[in-house]
Amino acid sequence: MSAVEHGGNLGEARRLFPQTTQPWLDLSTGINPWPYPIPPIPAEAWTALPSPDDTRDLEAVAAQCYSVPFDACIVATPGTQAAIQWLPRLFPAGSVAVLSPTYTEHARAWALAGHQVLEARRWEELESATIAVIVNPNNPDGGYFGREELLALAAEKQAKGGALILDEAFADVVPQISLASMAGTPGLIMLRSFGKFFGLAGIRLGFVLAEPSITGRLRQAMGAWAVSGESIAIGRVALADILWQNGTRASLRTARQELDADLMGAGTVLGGTDLYRLLQTPHAPALFRQLGQVGIWVRRFADHPRWLRFGLPGNAEAAERLRSVLARHHSRETHAM
């Protein structure tokens, strides 16, 4: 499998740059660096097993937040990664096309479940498969598709006994492109991530949006108590806090614009979302080393050696650390020409 794997592995950073003495600044993920303030958590969230009613309450709040039309069309999961691994087991082995380059766990999970996987480079390559997988907006380039073409693809896959898996992990920053309001449409299965936009990836919470036959089978497959009590408690409060969500979208947009301005001298910003930016430069390996030597960890791509992906610096000091390396890099490359 190729393309995007994972950010956040500071163990790898320390192995690659053992001489680095500065505290590591992790810009390798697409996680909001300004997390939702954790509310008071009832003691029973830690000491008692979460009840089915607790989970249903969480799903009802999430349904309202995402504009899902019926609560039966949403099921909470212990992170979208768990859903990525479970969904391939709900379908008989068949052909799966994953629009790539994108998050590699999709292709890996379907292959491990016995499906024949094609990492498609063009939309047309999705047509022959029974299952299509699209990340919308995409990771790492932020590309996205329109509602009508996605719904048409879902209908086509439904007619073949398959489905369109639409990973909307980063749709919170661009809710206008989400198909969540179409949850329940036959042949359409969507994933929503809680941890990225809310900056609380460690609590492991996500949602699958689909017709009730799919959400019911997934709930049964995951078994009892799939989502922890503290995740339910935090999720219910955060997903209902629309004021925070709207303010955060505006703040992320401003931070992204500032990051774009800093990156412009280092190469070409190909795109991304308001949580990460994708830079292309022929000097990516050199820039990656320069950043690592001063304790700044970014995403690189084995299949695209000219790409680097940058998350948002979380404060002025972090932004200045990044800015100073980018300025030195630009100066070196300019003098080398």
GROMACS .gro file of C-alpha atoms in nm:
model
  337
    1MET     CA    1   0.000   0.000   0.000
    2SER     CA    2   0.116   0.351  -0.072
    3ALA     CA    3   0.054   0.716   0.006
    4VAL     CA    4  -0.062   0.859   0.336
    5GLU     CA    5  -0.009   0.659   0.651
    6HIS     CA    6   0.011   0.824   0.993
    7GLY     CA    7   0.136   1.135   1.162
    8GLY     CA    8   0.215   1.180   1.528
    9ASN     CA    9   0.490   0.919   1.562
   10LEU     CA   10   0.747   1.110   1.766
   11GLY     CA   11   0.929   0.784   1.838
   12GLU     CA   12   1.027   0.774   1.472
   13ALA     CA   13   1.126   1.141   1.487
   14ARG     CA   14   1.361   1.075   1.778
   15ARG     CA   15   1.517   0.776   1.599
   16LEU     CA   16   1.575   0.974   1.280
   17PHE     CA   17   1.716   1.278   1.460
   18PRO     CA   18   1.880   1.147   1.780
   19GLN     CA   19   2.097   1.458   1.817
   20THR     CA   20   1.797   1.692   1.840
   21THR     CA   21   1.788   1.854   2.183
   22GLN     CA   22   1.495   2.093   2.148
   23PRO     CA   23   1.145   1.990   2.259
   24TRP     CA   24   0.963   1.835   1.966
   25LEU     CA   25   0.701   2.040   1.786
   26ASP     CA   26   0.467   1.790   1.622
   27LEU     CA   27   0.316   1.931   1.304
   28SER     CA   28   0.270   1.589   1.145
   29THR     CA   29  -0.101   1.546   1.225
   30GLY     CA   30  -0.422   1.715   1.116
   31ILE     CA   31  -0.546   1.756   1.473
   32ASN     CA   32  -0.673   2.092   1.599
   33PRO     CA   33  -0.398   2.229   1.828
   34TRP     CA   34  -0.660   2.426   2.026
   35PRO     CA   35  -0.875   2.145   2.171
   36TYR     CA   36  -1.223   2.166   2.308
   37PRO     CA   37  -1.204   2.244   2.684
   38ILE     CA   38  -1.277   1.918   2.861
   39PRO     CA   39  -1.594   1.960   3.068
   40PRO     CA   40  -1.641   1.815   3.417
   41ILE     CA   41  -1.679   1.437   3.382
   42PRO     CA   42  -1.915   1.258   3.622
   43ALA     CA   43  -1.744   1.000   3.840
   44GLU     CA   44  -1.969   0.724   3.707
   45ALA     CA   45  -1.826   0.781   3.359
   46TRP     CA   46  -1.508   0.626   3.496
   47THR     CA   47  -1.649   0.375   3.742
   48ALA     CA   48  -1.959   0.232   3.570
   49LEU     CA   49  -2.013   0.063   3.237
   50PRO     CA   50  -2.182   0.302   2.994
   51SER     CA   51  -2.546   0.214   2.942
   52PRO     CA   52  -2.713   0.177   2.601
   53ASP     CA   53  -2.917   0.487   2.688
   54ASP     CA   54  -2.595   0.687   2.734
   55THR     CA   55  -2.474   0.580   2.391
   56ARG     CA   56  -2.809   0.660   2.231
   57ASP     CA   57  -2.803   1.006   2.390
   58LEU     CA   58  -2.458   1.067   2.242
   59GLU     CA   59  -2.573   0.950   1.900
   60ALA     CA   60  -2.879   1.176   1.916
   61VAL     CA   61  -2.660   1.480   1.991
   62ALA     CA   62  -2.422   1.382   1.710
   63ALA     CA   63  -2.713   1.336   1.470
   64GLN     CA   64  -2.831   1.689   1.543
   65CYS     CA   65  -2.478   1.830   1.512
   66TYR     CA   66  -2.420   1.663   1.174
   67SER     CA   67  -2.778   1.718   1.046
   68VAL     CA   68  -2.843   1.344   1.024
   69PRO     CA   69  -3.218   1.301   0.960
   70PHE     CA   70  -3.282   0.996   1.183
   71ASP     CA   71  -3.099   0.875   1.496
   72ALA     CA   72  -3.113   0.519   1.359
   73CYS     CA   73  -2.878   0.631   1.081
   74ILE     CA   74  -2.583   0.696   1.313
   75VAL     CA   75  -2.373   0.470   1.532
   76ALA     CA   76  -2.090   0.573   1.764
   77THR     CA   77  -1.757   0.394   1.732
   78PRO     CA   78  -1.430   0.398   1.930
   79GLY     CA   79  -1.270   0.620   1.667
   80THR     CA   80  -1.309   0.616   1.289
   81GLN     CA   81  -1.008   0.385   1.265
   82ALA     CA   82  -1.216   0.113   1.430
   83ALA     CA   83  -1.492   0.170   1.175
   84ILE     CA   84  -1.241   0.152   0.890
   85GLN     CA   85  -1.137  -0.191   1.016
   86TRP     CA   86  -1.491  -0.319   1.083
   87LEU     CA   87  -1.674  -0.209   0.767
   88PRO     CA   88  -1.487  -0.444   0.529
   89ARG     CA   89  -1.615  -0.736   0.736
   90LEU     CA   90  -1.976  -0.644   0.672
   91PHE     CA   91  -1.946  -0.715   0.299
   92PRO     CA   92  -1.866  -1.036   0.111
   93ALA     CA   93  -1.521  -1.044  -0.047
   94GLY     CA   94  -1.525  -0.849  -0.369
   95SER     CA   95  -1.363  -0.565  -0.561
   96VAL     CA   96  -1.283  -0.239  -0.383
   97ALA     CA   97  -1.146   0.080  -0.540
   98VAL     CA   98  -0.991   0.342  -0.311
   99LEU     CA   99  -0.941   0.683  -0.471
  100SER     CA  100  -0.574   0.757  -0.406
  101PRO     CA  101  -0.337   0.894  -0.291
  102THR     CA  102  -0.517   0.910   0.041
  103TYR     CA  103  -0.518   0.763   0.392
  104THR     CA  104  -0.369   0.415   0.345
  105GLU     CA  105  -0.563   0.244   0.624
  106HIS     CA  106  -0.866   0.219   0.394
  107ALA     CA  107  -0.689   0.006   0.133
  108ARG     CA  108  -0.508  -0.192   0.399
  109ALA     CA  109  -0.823  -0.276   0.594
  110TRP     CA  110  -1.017  -0.395   0.289
  111ALA     CA  111  -0.722  -0.605   0.170
  112LEU     CA  112  -0.677  -0.767   0.512
  113ALA     CA  113  -1.047  -0.860   0.509
  114GLY     CA  114  -0.997  -1.054   0.187
  115HIS     CA  115  -1.115  -0.801  -0.071
  116GLN     CA  116  -0.941  -0.730  -0.402
  117VAL     CA  117  -0.822  -0.371  -0.371
  118LEU     CA  118  -0.735  -0.121  -0.643
  119GLU     CA  119  -0.578   0.212  -0.546
  120ALA     CA  120  -0.750   0.417  -0.816
  121ARG     CA  121  -0.585   0.731  -0.953
  122ARG     CA  122  -0.881   0.845  -1.160
  123TRP     CA  123  -1.256   0.866  -1.095
  124GLU     CA  124  -1.322   0.634  -1.390
  125GLU     CA  125  -1.131   0.356  -1.216
  126LEU     CA  126  -1.393   0.350  -0.941
  127GLU     CA  127  -1.666   0.236  -1.178
  128SER     CA  128  -1.581  -0.134  -1.210
  129ALA     CA  129  -1.552  -0.203  -0.836
  130THR     CA  130  -1.836  -0.313  -0.609
  131ILE     CA  131  -1.715  -0.089  -0.327
  132ALA     CA  132  -1.571   0.260  -0.375
  133VAL     CA  133  -1.386   0.449  -0.102
  134ILE     CA  134  -1.338   0.826  -0.118
  135VAL     CA  135  -1.197   1.060   0.148
  136ASN     CA  136  -1.383   1.391   0.117
  137PRO     CA  137  -1.212   1.633   0.171
  138ASN     CA  138  -0.909   1.426   0.086
  139ASN     CA  139  -0.602   1.375   0.300
  140PRO     CA  140  -0.347   1.513   0.216
  141ASP     CA  141  -0.446   1.748  -0.069
  142GLY     CA  142  -0.790   1.863   0.052
  143GLY     CA  143  -0.964   1.785  -0.277
  144TYR     CA  144  -1.337   1.717  -0.267
  145PHE     CA  145  -1.628   1.615  -0.487
  146GLY     CA  146  -1.979   1.749  -0.536
  147ARG     CA  147  -2.296   1.607  -0.386
  148GLU     CA  148  -2.458   1.495  -0.712
  149GLU     CA  149  -2.164   1.295  -0.842
  150LEU     CA  150  -2.114   1.126  -0.505
  151LEU     CA  151  -2.481   1.032  -0.475
  152ALA     CA  152  -2.477   0.897  -0.830
  153LEU     CA  153  -2.175   0.684  -0.745
  154ALA     CA  154  -2.346   0.555  -0.429
  155ALA     CA  155  -2.652   0.457  -0.633
  156GLU     CA  156  -2.433   0.275  -0.883
  157LYS     CA  157  -2.259   0.080  -0.607
  158GLN     CA  158  -2.590   0.000  -0.438
  159ALA     CA  159  -2.714  -0.153  -0.764
  160LYS     CA  160  -2.410  -0.383  -0.759
  161GLY     CA  161  -2.474  -0.490  -0.401
  162GLY     CA  162  -2.196  -0.266  -0.271
  163ALA     CA  163  -2.161   0.086  -0.136
  164LEU     CA  164  -1.973   0.413  -0.148
  165ILE     CA  165  -1.766   0.458   0.169
  166LEU     CA  166  -1.727   0.833   0.214
  167ASP     CA  167  -1.470   0.930   0.478
  168GLU     CA  168  -1.561   1.278   0.602
  169ALA     CA  169  -1.300   1.285   0.878
  170PHE     CA  170  -1.210   1.646   0.799
  171ALA     CA  171  -1.554   1.770   0.694
  172ASP     CA  172  -1.609   1.962   1.020
  173VAL     CA  173  -1.402   2.249   0.880
  174VAL     CA  174  -1.607   2.253   0.556
  175PRO     CA  175  -1.953   2.133   0.666
  176GLN     CA  176  -2.111   2.262   0.346
  177ILE     CA  177  -1.959   1.972   0.148
  178SER     CA  178  -2.082   1.702   0.387
  179LEU     CA  179  -2.344   1.450   0.277
  180ALA     CA  180  -2.444   1.380   0.639
  181SER     CA  181  -2.795   1.512   0.575
  182MET     CA  182  -2.832   1.226   0.323
  183ALA     CA  183  -2.757   0.958   0.583
  184GLY     CA  184  -2.988   0.663   0.524
  185THR     CA  185  -2.948   0.681   0.147
  186PRO     CA  186  -2.904   0.323   0.020
  187GLY     CA  187  -2.546   0.255  -0.082
  188LEU     CA  188  -2.398   0.550   0.107
  189ILE     CA  189  -2.185   0.498   0.420
  190MET     CA  190  -2.009   0.793   0.582
  191LEU     CA  191  -1.745   0.823   0.852
  192ARG     CA  192  -1.716   1.122   1.085
  193SER     CA  193  -1.420   1.180   1.316
  194PHE     CA  194  -1.459   1.357   1.649
  195GLY     CA  195  -1.095   1.389   1.756
  196LYS     CA  196  -0.952   1.591   1.469
  197PHE     CA  197  -1.173   1.900   1.470
  198PHE     CA  198  -1.228   1.897   1.847
  199GLY     CA  199  -0.857   1.835   1.909
  200LEU     CA  200  -0.926   1.537   2.137
  201ALA     CA  201  -0.797   1.246   1.931
  202GLY     CA  202  -0.695   1.055   2.244
  203ILE     CA  203  -1.049   0.980   2.357
  204ARG     CA  204  -1.109   0.770   2.043
  205LEU     CA  205  -1.456   0.863   1.923
  206GLY     CA  206  -1.611   0.855   1.579
  207PHE     CA  207  -1.939   0.789   1.401
  208VAL     CA  208  -2.069   0.591   1.107
  209LEU     CA  209  -2.365   0.737   0.915
  210ALA     CA  210  -2.562   0.492   0.704
  211GLU     CA  211  -2.897   0.323   0.653
  212PRO     CA  212  -3.022   0.145   0.969
  213SER     CA  213  -2.941  -0.202   0.834
  214ILE     CA  214  -2.571  -0.105   0.823
  215THR     CA  215  -2.560   0.084   1.153
  216GLY     CA  216  -2.739  -0.205   1.323
  217ARG     CA  217  -2.498  -0.464   1.189
  218LEU     CA  218  -2.200  -0.251   1.285
  219ARG     CA  219  -2.335  -0.199   1.637
  220GLN     CA  220  -2.379  -0.574   1.673
  221ALA     CA  221  -2.031  -0.644   1.534
  222MET     CA  222  -1.863  -0.403   1.778
  223GLY     CA  223  -2.041  -0.553   2.077
  224ALA     CA  224  -2.135  -0.399   2.409
  225TRP     CA  225  -1.963  -0.092   2.553
  226ALA     CA  226  -1.774  -0.006   2.234
  227VAL     CA  227  -1.749   0.361   2.335
  228SER     CA  228  -1.611   0.451   2.678
  229GLY     CA  229  -1.799   0.645   2.943
  230GLU     CA  230  -1.566   0.944   2.938
  231SER     CA  231  -1.587   0.963   2.557
  232ILE     CA  232  -1.966   0.971   2.579
  233ALA     CA  233  -1.958   1.241   2.847
  234ILE     CA  234  -1.719   1.466   2.655
  235GLY     CA  235  -1.878   1.401   2.317
  236ARG     CA  236  -2.228   1.493   2.432
  237VAL     CA  237  -2.113   1.833   2.555
  238ALA     CA  238  -1.877   1.918   2.268
  239LEU     CA  239  -2.108   1.814   1.986
  240ALA     CA  240  -2.385   2.030   2.132
  241ASP     CA  241  -2.160   2.337   2.161
  242ILE     CA  242  -2.237   2.500   1.826
  243LEU     CA  243  -2.101   2.837   1.938
  244TRP     CA  244  -1.756   2.685   2.003
  245GLN     CA  245  -1.767   2.499   1.673
  246ASN     CA  246  -1.845   2.810   1.470
  247GLY     CA  247  -1.578   3.014   1.648
  248THR     CA  248  -1.324   2.738   1.598
  249ARG     CA  249  -1.388   2.722   1.224
  250ALA     CA  250  -1.314   3.093   1.199
  251SER     CA  251  -0.997   3.062   1.411
  252LEU     CA  252  -0.870   2.765   1.210
  253ARG     CA  253  -0.930   2.952   0.886
  254THR     CA  254  -0.720   3.245   1.007
  255ALA     CA  255  -0.441   3.015   1.130
  256ARG     CA  256  -0.440   2.831   0.798
  257GLN     CA  257  -0.406   3.156   0.606
  258GLU     CA  258  -0.109   3.254   0.825
  259LEU     CA  259   0.054   2.915   0.768
  260ASP     CA  260   0.005   2.947   0.392
  261ALA     CA  261   0.183   3.282   0.400
  262ASP     CA  262   0.477   3.126   0.587
  263LEU     CA  263   0.498   2.831   0.347
  264MET     CA  264   0.486   3.033   0.026
  265GLY     CA  265   0.859   3.098   0.017
  266ALA     CA  266   0.939   2.729   0.062
  267GLY     CA  267   0.745   2.592  -0.233
  268THR     CA  268   0.394   2.557  -0.370
  269VAL     CA  269   0.098   2.499  -0.141
  270LEU     CA  270  -0.102   2.233  -0.327
  271GLY     CA  271  -0.399   2.247  -0.092
  272GLY     CA  272  -0.522   2.079   0.222
  273THR     CA  273  -0.785   2.183   0.474
  274ASP     CA  274  -0.794   2.435   0.755
  275LEU     CA  275  -0.625   2.168   0.972
  276TYR     CA  276  -0.325   2.089   0.750
  277ARG     CA  277  -0.147   2.213   0.437
  278LEU     CA  278   0.034   2.020   0.165
  279LEU     CA  279   0.357   2.174   0.036
  280GLN     CA  280   0.533   2.070  -0.283
  281THR     CA  281   0.899   2.152  -0.334
  282PRO     CA  282   1.190   1.981  -0.509
  283HIS     CA  283   1.383   2.047  -0.190
  284ALA     CA  284   1.143   1.856   0.038
  285PRO     CA  285   1.403   1.604   0.166
  286ALA     CA  286   1.643   1.885   0.261
  287LEU     CA  287   1.367   2.085   0.428
  288PHE     CA  288   1.248   1.777   0.616
  289ARG     CA  289   1.602   1.729   0.754
  290GLN     CA  290   1.639   2.095   0.847
  291LEU     CA  291   1.311   2.085   1.036
  292GLY     CA  292   1.393   1.758   1.211
  293GLN     CA  293   1.733   1.881   1.323
  294VAL     CA  294   1.564   2.157   1.525
  295GLY     CA  295   1.282   1.940   1.659
  296ILE     CA  296   0.999   2.009   1.413
  297TRP     CA  297   0.823   1.696   1.287
  298VAL     CA  298   0.619   1.710   0.966
  299ARG     CA  299   0.471   1.447   0.733
  300ARG     CA  300   0.668   1.319   0.439
  301PHE     CA  301   0.552   1.077   0.169
  302ALA     CA  302   0.754   0.789   0.030
  303ASP     CA  303   0.560   0.785  -0.297
  304HIS     CA  304   0.572   1.163  -0.336
  305PRO     CA  305   0.919   1.277  -0.230
  306ARG     CA  306   0.843   1.640  -0.317
  307TRP     CA  307   0.555   1.658  -0.069
  308LEU     CA  308   0.552   1.766   0.296
  309ARG     CA  309   0.237   1.811   0.503
  310PHE     CA  310   0.222   2.068   0.782
  311GLY     CA  311  -0.026   2.087   1.067
  312LEU     CA  312  -0.106   2.416   1.238
  313PRO     CA  313   0.140   2.556   1.495
  314GLY     CA  314  -0.046   2.586   1.824
  315ASN     CA  315   0.097   2.916   1.950
  316ALA     CA  316   0.311   3.214   1.852
  317GLU     CA  317   0.633   3.051   1.972
  318ALA     CA  318   0.568   2.739   1.763
  319ALA     CA  319   0.482   2.950   1.459
  320GLU     CA  320   0.804   3.149   1.498
  321ARG     CA  321   1.011   2.828   1.528
  322LEU     CA  322   0.868   2.707   1.201
  323ARG     CA  323   0.896   3.045   1.033
  324SER     CA  324   1.267   3.077   1.119
  325VAL     CA  325   1.351   2.738   0.964
  326LEU     CA  326   1.151   2.817   0.651
  327ALA     CA  327   1.332   3.151   0.619
  328ARG     CA  328   1.675   2.988   0.655
  329HIS     CA  329   1.578   2.720   0.404
  330HIS     CA  330   1.460   2.979   0.154
  331SER     CA  331   1.783   3.176   0.198
  332ARG     CA  332   1.999   2.865   0.142
  333GLU     CA  333   1.811   2.759  -0.170
  334THR     CA  334   1.818   3.113  -0.310
  335HIS     CA  335   2.195   3.139  -0.265
  336ALA     CA  336   2.244   2.791  -0.414
  337MET     CA  337   2.073   2.893  -0.741
   0.00000   0.00000   0.00000
